[in-house]
Structures are given as C-alpha cells and as structure tokens.
Amino acid sequence: RQSNLRVLVDMDGVLCDFELYLLESYKQKYPNEPCIELQDREGFWVKDQYEKLKEGLGANCVNVHNCKGFFKNLPEIPGSIEAVKELSQMENVDVFLCTSPLNYYKYCMQEKYAWVEKHLGKNWLEKIIITKDKTVVNGHVLIDDKPNITGAMLQPSWEHIVFTSCHNTGTNLHGKRRLDNWTDGTWRDLIEEFKKR
Ligand code: UMP
C-alpha cells in the first residue's frame, strides 16, 4: 500500500457505551416503566424494540438520549481509550473517529467533541469525521457495531469489522468479521493482518 492503513473507529457502541448509559438513564427517568436489559436487546435501534414492548416507550428512549449531557457523560467501552491511543501510535496507521450525529443536534454534536477532548485529548479533535453516510468515507477498515451500514457507495473502500454489542450478538453478519472487545488484544492481530495486505 502506498499510504498508511486508515482505520475508521465508530464512537457510540465502540468507544462510548451508548447502550449501558441509555438503559441506566432510562431507569432513572422512568422507574415505573418496563425496560429491556442489555442481554435481551435485539436490533440496532433501541427505540424500535422499546416501542414494540409498549406503545410510547420508544419516545421515552429518544427523550433520554436527546437530553443535555447524555453524550458528554457516556462511559467508555472497557479498554477502548487505551486501545485507540495505542492504535494511533502504530506505524503506518492513521486513525479517524467516524460517527453519525443525531438529527436532534443541539447537544449531541458539541458533546461528542467534548467527549473526545476529555477522554483522548485536544489533538484528537482533528480526527473526528461526522457523517450520516459512512460509505463515502475513504478508509481501509471501519470498526462499527451497526451490522448493516449502507449509503451512497454500494462498495465502500473499507472492510467493515463488526464490533460486538448487546444488540448484535445474535445478528447474522453475512460473513463479516467481528471484534469482540478492546481488552483481550485480538484487535492488534486484526490490524497487523490488514497492514500486511
Ligand atoms: N442512535 C440512536 N438510537 C439508537 C442507536 C443509536 O439514536 O438506538 C444514534 C446515536 C448516534 C448515532 O447519534 O445513532 C450513532 O450512530 P453510529 O455512528 O454509531 O452509526
């Protein structure tokens, strides 16, 4: 390869624990409503599964993640910060953070930047790519928990590695590979393998 290996890393579900914090915040805000424990989550969209459970609960989920402070206060996925820092220091690798914003952008956009600055540092603000369509971003690898990533490009430049999350454990990935965590070191082998291509 003439250029460095460009690794696109998703934020929600890969660096930041959107699912855990949404559940915790939901329980606080709606203690008397039913909820879906993480081991019972299915499908990417939280609101869709809640709405099926009971009419109106989908809107409650939206209320929770649209609140001021939600994105800023997301906890990290275990080991993610240390791992992407190390990834960014690897030879012949460029890391970018590739994330889709809510259309309700009032807090989300600003707070994503605040999160990156707080957990990774000011230098990383230059690495943020905000897009609704990740297929048009020209990377070699995309690490993302959303199983089906589609958009204007039918054949994106990247290979999608599906990061395991509570909502996709039972999902048929149609041959796509998984990365299960940032803690057991397997991510290093994966990157080394891509570097050799
Ligand atoms: N998102 C929701 N509901 C969900 C899951 C995600 O609104 O159930 C939003 C949060 C983020 C965006 O703004 O989608 C994350 O998209 P990715 O970058 O992870 O694809």
XYZ file of C-alpha atoms and ligand atoms in Angstrom:
217
model
C 0.000 0.000 0.000
C 1.274 3.491 -0.845
C -0.461 5.165 2.100
C -0.934 4.348 5.739
C -3.697 1.977 6.798
C -6.680 4.201 7.504
C -8.768 2.813 10.356
C -12.167 4.384 10.962
C -13.419 3.846 14.502
C -17.064 4.433 15.368
C -17.892 6.188 18.640
C -21.284 5.012 20.000
C -21.104 1.309 20.796
C -17.365 1.077 20.093
C -15.645 3.811 22.114
C -18.598 5.056 24.201
C -21.139 2.854 25.931
C -24.375 4.253 24.480
C -26.456 1.162 25.373
C -25.437 0.918 29.026
C -25.863 4.621 29.700
C -29.185 4.802 27.874
C -30.527 1.924 29.990
C -29.269 3.421 33.253
C -30.608 6.884 32.420
C -33.920 5.444 31.249
C -34.360 3.538 34.519
C -33.713 6.745 36.451
C -36.087 8.791 34.368
C -38.831 6.163 34.033
C -38.535 3.934 37.100
C -42.108 2.670 36.782
C -41.967 1.692 33.113
C -40.692 -1.651 31.813
C -37.227 -1.709 30.314
C -35.048 -4.073 28.284
C -31.967 -5.423 29.989
C -28.847 -5.455 27.818
C -28.808 -9.244 27.473
C -32.302 -9.001 25.930
C -31.510 -6.247 23.426
C -32.095 -7.034 19.764
C -31.711 -4.835 16.718
C -29.676 -1.644 16.342
C -32.408 0.869 17.175
C -33.198 0.911 20.902
C -36.394 2.887 20.391
C -37.831 0.300 17.989
C -37.511 -2.554 20.478
C -38.964 -0.441 23.294
C -41.871 0.667 21.143
C -42.689 -2.971 20.383
C -42.634 -3.714 24.095
C -45.181 -0.999 24.812
C -46.513 1.932 22.851
C -44.868 5.186 23.880
C -41.675 3.703 25.283
C -39.801 4.441 22.069
C -40.383 8.133 22.602
C -39.107 7.777 26.163
C -35.808 6.422 24.836
C -35.495 9.367 22.483
C -36.179 11.737 25.378
C -33.327 10.162 27.303
C -30.638 10.413 24.612
C -31.758 13.868 23.446
C -31.148 15.318 26.905
C -28.361 17.750 27.643
C -25.361 15.872 28.992
C -26.230 12.448 27.613
C -23.470 12.183 25.000
C -20.965 14.042 27.108
C -21.361 11.657 30.016
C -21.206 8.366 28.129
C -18.839 5.933 29.834
C -16.089 4.360 27.784
C -16.351 0.836 26.450
C -13.791 -1.059 28.548
C -10.275 -0.607 27.173
C -11.350 1.472 24.184
C -9.446 4.637 25.000
C -6.181 2.891 25.715
C -6.597 0.748 22.604
C -7.239 3.583 20.129
C -4.388 5.572 21.604
C -2.109 2.601 21.030
C -3.614 2.043 17.576
C -2.858 5.632 16.625
C 0.785 5.164 17.619
C 1.254 2.075 15.468
C 3.495 2.514 12.494
C 1.778 3.068 9.139
C -1.642 3.510 10.708
C -3.928 6.568 10.653
C -6.941 6.532 12.961
C -10.118 8.532 12.432
C -13.216 8.662 14.612
C -16.209 8.189 12.358
C -19.583 8.909 13.911
C -23.139 9.694 12.894
C -24.901 12.513 14.745
C -28.488 12.657 15.892
C -30.678 14.890 13.753
C -31.511 16.468 17.080
C -28.056 18.070 17.071
C -28.497 20.619 19.842
C -26.341 18.780 22.395
C -25.098 15.687 20.552
C -22.628 17.379 18.188
C -20.976 19.605 20.737
C -20.884 16.866 23.341
C -19.228 14.376 21.013
C -16.365 16.852 20.633
C -16.296 17.388 24.402
C -16.148 13.614 24.947
C -13.221 13.200 22.586
C -11.348 16.106 24.135
C -11.924 14.786 27.651
C -11.050 11.148 27.016
C -8.499 11.356 24.207
C -7.212 14.916 24.247
C -7.314 18.036 22.086
C -5.199 16.525 19.288
C -7.930 14.018 18.593
C -10.458 16.703 17.683
C -8.731 16.746 14.293
C -9.552 13.077 13.830
C -13.326 13.406 14.071
C -15.392 12.683 10.978
C -19.082 13.413 11.422
C -21.240 11.903 8.730
C -24.623 10.329 8.191
C -23.126 8.281 5.367
C -20.018 6.318 6.287
C -19.901 4.590 2.888
C -18.457 7.743 1.296
C -15.568 7.915 3.772
C -12.390 6.559 2.218
C -10.826 4.273 4.813
C -9.457 0.735 4.697
C -11.144 -0.591 7.848
C -14.305 0.511 9.653
C -14.834 -0.770 13.187
C -18.525 -0.280 13.906
C -21.201 -2.063 15.954
C -24.010 -1.376 13.460
C -24.353 -4.584 11.445
C -25.735 -3.039 8.264
C -24.014 0.105 7.067
C -25.375 1.391 3.797
C -25.290 4.613 1.846
C -24.487 6.194 -1.492
C -21.486 3.947 -2.182
C -22.522 0.400 -2.954
C -18.970 -0.826 -2.497
C -17.256 1.259 0.161
C -13.464 1.306 0.274
C -13.381 -0.149 3.786
C -13.934 -3.589 5.174
C -16.469 -3.458 7.955
C -15.397 -5.178 11.160
C -18.445 -5.514 13.392
C -17.745 -4.566 16.985
C -19.752 -6.832 19.249
C -22.508 -5.109 21.214
C -25.532 -6.364 23.157
C -27.814 -5.570 20.198
C -25.825 -7.557 17.593
C -24.747 -10.727 19.409
C -27.490 -12.743 17.699
C -27.348 -10.933 14.362
C -26.367 -12.751 11.169
C -23.426 -10.768 9.845
C -23.376 -12.451 6.408
C -19.691 -13.271 6.613
C -18.471 -10.021 8.136
C -15.870 -10.447 10.848
C -16.218 -9.402 14.440
C -14.099 -7.682 17.003
C -15.494 -8.700 20.403
C -13.716 -6.268 22.709
C -10.740 -3.950 23.203
C -9.359 -5.856 26.164
C -8.054 -9.245 25.029
C -5.552 -7.909 22.488
C -7.162 -9.508 19.431
C -7.595 -6.051 17.881
C -3.803 -5.901 17.437
C -3.727 -9.113 15.400
C -6.573 -7.820 13.270
C -4.748 -4.569 12.480
C -1.474 -6.367 11.800
C -3.315 -8.591 9.348
C -4.738 -5.586 7.485
C -1.344 -3.895 7.432
C 0.117 -6.847 5.534
C -2.424 -6.560 2.698
N -28.662 6.145 17.876
C -29.976 6.319 18.197
N -30.686 5.250 18.647
C -30.130 4.037 18.787
C -28.779 3.874 18.471
C -28.072 4.958 18.009
O -30.499 7.407 18.071
O -30.790 3.113 19.202
C -27.912 7.301 17.371
C -26.912 7.822 18.339
C -25.849 8.412 17.484
C -25.943 7.590 16.235
O -26.141 9.750 17.148
O -27.211 6.965 16.213
C -24.863 6.560 16.252
O -24.637 6.114 15.002
P -23.287 5.365 14.657
O -22.234 6.393 14.378
O -22.902 4.524 15.863
O -23.653 4.551 13.474
